[in-house]
């Protein structure tokens, strides 16, 4: 691993990408400590206590929400806008046609997503500002101050969105996922400090801590195993003569991963479920308090909805990233076929069946890992790990994807990669 890292920094382009990504991480963490003007931080810290719904949002913002900094809303408005745009692309024919137009179409859809992000961020920022005014958490409860806070929060979301796009374009890995990754990792030292404090005062025992570490290591190993698992569908290409050259005649395979969608289902499911509770918390009404309690993350209904949403988004994004009909048509175009199957419709039906059968256990596994922190709390009596499953999936998944991108750069230049 150390030799591979040294080799990565020997490559000029890859070294610049890694340093650029780390520089953006520094900007993200600095932005998490830039306070929004006109708020009472002491009252906000009490409102956004850990273990509540806002505790989950504070985890994904890297502590920026509890401090009510410029990045308090994190990147969630962009995630919600992306979900809405993906669903609209499947419903509206014009958007679907635009998605098939190549780079120009994708650029236009990304532009619409940015507009949606600004709109959602402004709505959520106004809601948060009015909520804080109702809780007497503003130093100056005027309407001008409310608008100023909402615009500051919206500006923070726009800046985070731009930083994420810069990482994707000029750095290493998926920028949006890496921003969430670095925010979660930034909370690990304080979480470790809390566990050590509980151990010192006798709230938990060394045995409880040992069980937690062993279970965490087992879950990480299982996540890596499932994330790397794949089904190899054999493909044979017939020989073709084009001019004076002969093409084809080789055997290959189509790799279908168990978890084709990566960590996106977990991120999007948590974003969707956080939205109703967040909106309800801004409304002073008994019905809103019931909705907030329902989506606080503690009830059985929330856990079931969370698991079902993860399974839904896993199938949804798998269908977006892997279209059996397109794969079958491309194979037929280039003279490829699956042994024992006719090209065209039989091949696409077979690929659809394989994709469904292999995606279902992967989706169920993601859902189980995401909801298992409640089991951890009961077995170890260690509080504060309520959202550990979600955070663990995101951290491990993003780390693996980023490592694969570095691996690809190394292998292109004939260096030995991370994975032997």
XYZ file of C-alpha atoms in Angstrom:
420
model
C 0.000 0.000 0.000
C 2.795 2.424 0.910
C 4.667 1.607 -2.295
C 1.502 2.245 -4.313
C 0.961 5.592 -2.602
C 4.561 6.564 -3.324
C 4.050 5.551 -6.961
C 0.854 7.630 -7.110
C 2.717 10.751 -5.968
C 5.454 10.120 -8.543
C 2.919 10.650 -11.351
C 2.571 14.362 -11.955
C -1.066 14.412 -13.101
C -2.238 12.022 -10.389
C -0.277 13.909 -7.714
C -1.929 17.169 -8.760
C -5.360 15.558 -8.639
C -4.816 14.148 -5.148
C -3.410 17.434 -3.800
C -6.288 19.358 -5.400
C -8.838 17.026 -3.756
C -7.169 17.380 -0.349
C -7.163 21.175 -0.788
C -10.920 21.130 -1.425
C -11.336 19.023 1.736
C -9.550 21.778 3.666
C -11.888 24.416 2.226
C -14.937 22.303 3.142
C -13.775 21.907 6.730
C -12.898 25.594 7.047
C -16.332 26.527 5.711
C -17.919 24.348 8.394
C -16.543 26.788 10.990
C -17.594 30.060 9.322
C -20.655 31.177 11.370
C -23.854 32.507 9.862
C -24.444 36.065 11.148
C -27.280 36.964 13.479
C -27.879 33.647 15.307
C -27.599 32.564 18.940
C -25.222 29.594 18.801
C -25.937 28.474 22.385
C -29.659 27.960 21.707
C -28.958 26.290 18.355
C -26.571 23.794 19.974
C -29.379 22.811 22.353
C -31.889 22.436 19.504
C -29.588 20.299 17.359
C -28.568 17.888 20.069
C -27.050 14.582 19.039
C -29.496 11.683 18.795
C -32.313 13.768 17.313
C -33.224 14.066 13.654
C -30.900 17.054 13.463
C -28.154 14.842 14.907
C -28.188 12.815 11.665
C -28.092 15.948 9.521
C -25.311 17.325 11.715
C -23.323 14.123 11.174
C -23.496 14.438 7.376
C -22.618 18.154 7.575
C -19.536 17.435 9.674
C -20.770 19.442 12.669
C -21.640 22.477 10.530
C -25.348 22.297 11.408
C -24.859 22.300 15.166
C -22.476 25.251 14.828
C -24.896 26.744 12.269
C -22.101 27.659 9.923
C -22.111 28.568 6.244
C -22.337 24.860 5.282
C -25.092 24.031 7.780
C -27.422 22.551 5.122
C -24.553 20.489 3.677
C -25.123 19.175 0.136
C -28.634 17.786 0.710
C -30.521 20.289 -1.505
C -28.334 19.208 -4.428
C -29.011 15.530 -3.672
C -32.765 16.132 -3.522
C -32.642 18.125 -6.771
C -30.724 15.267 -8.417
C -33.352 12.742 -7.281
C -36.171 14.913 -8.636
C -34.365 15.386 -11.947
C -33.704 11.648 -12.316
C -37.378 10.861 -11.710
C -38.515 13.589 -14.108
C -36.162 12.209 -16.744
C -38.014 8.900 -16.593
C -41.439 10.586 -16.746
C -41.007 13.491 -19.210
C -40.122 12.351 -22.763
C -38.291 15.601 -23.596
C -35.931 15.175 -20.657
C -35.449 11.503 -21.502
C -34.499 12.437 -25.059
C -32.156 15.090 -23.706
C -30.404 12.472 -21.551
C -29.703 10.408 -24.671
C -28.130 13.298 -26.574
C -24.675 12.703 -25.138
C -22.502 15.294 -23.435
C -24.611 18.281 -24.503
C -27.792 16.737 -23.110
C -26.134 15.835 -19.818
C -24.754 19.348 -19.531
C -28.269 20.773 -19.925
C -29.703 18.382 -17.325
C -26.927 19.332 -14.903
C -27.840 22.965 -15.449
C -31.472 22.238 -14.551
C -30.275 20.352 -11.469
C -28.301 23.393 -10.347
C -31.355 25.628 -10.729
C -33.382 23.142 -8.692
C -30.660 23.104 -6.037
C -30.816 26.891 -5.644
C -34.621 26.804 -5.373
C -34.679 23.993 -2.792
C -31.828 25.554 -0.817
C -33.618 28.919 -0.644
C -36.869 27.279 0.499
C -35.078 25.196 3.137
C -32.963 28.185 4.227
C -36.059 30.350 4.727
C -37.722 27.541 6.649
C -34.727 27.164 8.943
C -34.484 30.922 9.498
C -38.188 31.290 10.383
C -37.922 28.226 12.630
C -35.009 29.763 14.528
C -36.894 33.036 14.874
C -39.819 31.119 16.364
C -37.432 29.483 18.853
C -35.947 32.883 19.807
C -32.563 31.745 18.486
C -31.917 34.877 16.409
C -30.080 37.870 17.777
C -32.122 40.181 15.557
C -35.602 38.741 14.759
C -36.293 41.138 11.875
C -37.412 39.970 8.432
C -34.219 41.372 6.905
C -32.118 39.196 9.206
C -34.213 36.136 8.261
C -33.577 36.787 4.559
C -29.863 37.339 5.239
C -29.592 33.977 7.025
C -31.476 32.184 4.235
C -29.231 33.734 1.574
C -26.105 32.824 3.558
C -27.204 29.193 3.845
C -28.116 29.073 0.141
C -24.732 30.505 -0.771
C -23.083 27.788 1.298
C -24.974 25.063 -0.585
C -24.041 26.600 -3.947
C -20.384 26.776 -2.913
C -20.412 23.132 -1.786
C -22.054 22.094 -5.055
C -19.365 23.932 -7.031
C -16.573 22.425 -4.922
C -17.974 18.943 -5.489
C -18.068 19.493 -9.244
C -14.483 20.742 -9.142
C -13.370 17.542 -7.379
C -15.132 15.403 -9.982
C -13.608 17.393 -12.827
C -10.081 18.110 -11.587
C -9.604 15.781 -8.626
C -10.071 12.112 -7.755
C -13.436 10.456 -7.102
C -17.041 11.643 -7.040
C -17.026 15.129 -5.558
C -20.455 15.088 -3.876
C -19.842 11.691 -2.255
C -16.379 12.768 -1.096
C -17.764 15.897 0.578
C -20.167 13.745 2.592
C -17.284 11.327 3.240
C -14.957 13.972 4.676
C -17.753 15.415 6.829
C -18.473 12.017 8.368
C -14.793 11.223 8.922
C -14.288 14.600 10.604
C -16.680 13.500 13.367
C -14.744 10.327 14.199
C -12.286 11.972 16.666
C -15.089 13.511 18.735
C -17.010 10.221 18.645
C -13.939 8.345 19.836
C -13.440 10.899 22.583
C -17.046 10.394 23.757
C -16.586 6.611 23.871
C -13.362 6.994 25.892
C -15.176 9.337 28.274
C -17.979 6.793 28.769
C -15.353 4.107 29.391
C -13.594 6.201 32.029
C -16.750 6.955 34.011
C -17.845 3.316 33.883
C -20.895 3.858 31.680
C -19.620 1.112 29.369
C -17.134 -1.707 29.933
C -14.090 -2.829 27.982
C -16.091 -5.901 26.948
C -18.806 -3.711 25.413
C -16.174 -1.762 23.506
C -14.474 -4.951 22.307
C -17.789 -6.348 21.024
C -18.432 -3.063 19.192
C -14.985 -3.132 17.540
C -15.345 -6.793 16.466
C -18.835 -6.235 15.067
C -17.685 -3.088 13.266
C -14.734 -4.913 11.692
C -17.016 -7.757 10.584
C -19.462 -5.312 8.992
C -16.644 -3.489 7.170
C -15.347 -6.814 5.811
C -18.867 -7.772 4.680
C -19.395 -4.377 3.009
C -16.121 -4.712 1.077
C -16.947 -8.312 0.085
C -20.406 -7.436 -1.217
C -19.204 -4.211 -2.852
C -16.550 -6.106 -4.818
C -18.739 -9.136 -5.649
C -19.859 -9.582 -9.238
C -21.373 -12.064 -11.660
C -19.393 -12.596 -14.876
C -21.704 -13.330 -17.811
C -19.672 -14.984 -20.632
C -19.760 -13.338 -24.076
C -18.400 -14.720 -27.345
C -17.633 -12.494 -30.353
C -17.734 -14.031 -33.804
C -15.023 -13.335 -36.360
C -15.663 -10.521 -38.848
C -13.619 -9.410 -41.841
C -13.513 -5.643 -42.399
C -11.395 -4.742 -45.397
C -8.175 -6.698 -45.031
C -8.403 -7.087 -41.268
C -10.179 -9.708 -39.160
C -11.916 -8.635 -35.974
C -13.542 -10.598 -33.141
C -13.265 -14.250 -32.370
C -12.374 -13.696 -28.690
C -14.180 -14.619 -25.486
C -14.876 -12.076 -22.740
C -17.498 -11.430 -20.068
C -19.917 -8.783 -18.799
C -19.259 -7.979 -15.112
C -22.535 -7.416 -13.249
C -21.819 -6.190 -9.735
C -23.931 -7.186 -6.748
C -24.004 -3.542 -5.689
C -24.124 -1.717 -9.016
C -25.359 1.545 -7.488
C -22.634 1.949 -4.835
C -23.511 4.135 -1.840
C -25.974 6.379 -3.712
C -29.080 4.484 -2.476
C -28.056 5.043 1.143
C -27.326 8.744 0.610
C -30.541 9.380 -1.303
C -32.757 7.350 1.051
C -31.483 9.272 4.076
C -31.970 12.557 2.197
C -35.575 11.721 1.275
C -36.505 10.667 4.818
C -34.771 13.674 6.375
C -36.794 16.124 4.290
C -40.310 15.635 5.839
C -39.009 15.732 9.405
C -36.920 18.812 8.698
C -39.865 20.670 7.170
C -42.167 19.586 10.021
C -39.694 20.877 12.612
C -40.129 24.374 11.189
C -43.936 24.334 11.742
C -45.448 25.005 15.153
C -48.410 22.609 15.080
C -49.244 19.339 16.925
C -49.529 17.449 13.620
C -46.074 18.704 12.643
C -44.677 17.424 15.956
C -46.100 13.960 15.175
C -44.499 14.005 11.729
C -41.183 15.084 13.241
C -41.327 12.238 15.771
C -42.276 9.763 13.047
C -39.204 10.706 10.977
C -36.788 11.068 13.899
C -35.153 7.711 13.154
C -36.098 5.945 16.373
C -39.359 4.238 15.397
C -39.921 0.921 13.674
C -41.890 2.588 10.865
C -38.944 4.839 10.037
C -36.543 1.889 9.913
C -38.870 -0.074 7.614
C -39.349 2.946 5.315
C -35.593 3.523 5.306
C -34.880 -0.074 4.300
C -37.542 -0.048 1.558
C -36.231 3.243 0.137
C -32.691 1.847 0.016
C -33.938 -1.200 -1.886
C -35.950 1.025 -4.248
C -33.043 3.371 -5.003
C -30.705 0.415 -5.481
C -32.928 -0.998 -8.227
C -33.588 2.483 -9.615
C -29.936 3.449 -10.054
C -28.967 -0.020 -11.211
C -31.517 0.300 -14.027
C -30.105 3.744 -14.874
C -26.466 2.591 -14.987
C -27.052 -0.802 -16.658
C -29.707 -1.104 -19.385
C -30.014 -4.752 -20.564
C -31.696 -3.723 -23.842
C -28.875 -1.339 -24.771
C -26.232 -3.901 -23.794
C -27.936 -6.598 -25.876
C -28.250 -4.281 -28.895
C -24.590 -3.259 -28.684
C -23.529 -6.896 -28.458
C -25.644 -7.738 -31.516
C -24.202 -4.765 -33.404
C -20.625 -5.946 -32.881
C -21.294 -9.648 -33.415
C -21.351 -10.698 -29.764
C -23.612 -13.266 -28.133
C -24.035 -15.174 -24.888
C -23.409 -18.895 -25.501
C -26.720 -20.737 -25.805
C -28.805 -17.580 -26.368
C -29.926 -15.810 -29.528
C -28.902 -12.141 -29.914
C -31.520 -9.467 -29.301
C -34.611 -10.004 -27.147
C -33.571 -13.370 -25.582
C -30.246 -11.863 -24.530
C -31.816 -8.752 -22.977
C -34.392 -10.897 -21.103
C -31.601 -13.088 -19.737
C -29.536 -10.081 -18.637
C -32.621 -8.551 -16.961
C -33.246 -11.749 -15.020
C -29.618 -12.011 -13.912
C -29.554 -8.326 -12.964
C -32.696 -8.637 -10.843
C -31.530 -11.770 -9.059
C -28.105 -10.358 -8.260
C -29.297 -6.858 -7.284
C -31.920 -8.034 -4.774
C -29.495 -9.578 -2.237
C -27.193 -6.575 -2.633
C -30.068 -4.173 -1.926
C -31.218 -6.181 1.105
C -27.658 -6.224 2.435
C -27.392 -2.427 2.139
C -30.696 -2.025 3.975
C -29.670 -4.377 6.796
C -26.332 -2.657 7.341
C -28.026 0.753 7.377
C -30.552 -0.212 10.083
C -28.330 -2.410 12.242
C -26.945 0.357 14.549
C -30.038 -0.158 16.701
C -28.917 -3.762 17.199
C -25.413 -2.538 18.039
C -26.800 -0.238 20.721
C -28.751 -3.063 22.348
C -25.844 -5.540 22.305
C -23.074 -3.178 23.398
C -24.981 -0.550 25.425
C -22.812 2.045 23.698
C -24.924 5.133 22.902
C -24.273 7.485 20.016
C -23.961 4.923 17.196
C -27.523 5.288 15.957
C -26.422 6.363 12.496
C -23.246 4.294 12.358
C -24.548 1.903 9.701
C -25.351 4.655 7.227
C -22.058 6.425 7.905
C -20.125 3.161 7.629
C -21.640 2.300 4.253
C -20.871 5.745 2.875
C -17.303 5.859 4.199
C -16.345 2.357 3.029
C -18.135 2.664 -0.326
C -16.655 6.073 -1.191
C -13.177 4.957 -0.089
C -13.363 1.891 -2.354
C -14.565 3.880 -5.357
C -11.850 6.501 -4.887
C -9.203 3.812 -4.476
C -10.344 2.213 -7.738
C -9.899 5.503 -9.591
C -6.355 5.843 -8.251
C -5.799 2.187 -9.195
C -6.877 2.891 -12.768
C -4.424 5.795 -13.056
C -1.608 3.594 -11.742
C -2.368 0.678 -14.052
C -2.517 2.989 -17.083
C 1.089 3.886 -16.356
C 2.155 0.274 -15.664
C 2.517 0.682 -11.918
C 1.387 -2.036 -9.523
C -1.945 -0.989 -8.066
C -3.415 -1.292 -4.602
C -5.176 -4.581 -5.379
C -2.924 -7.489 -6.275
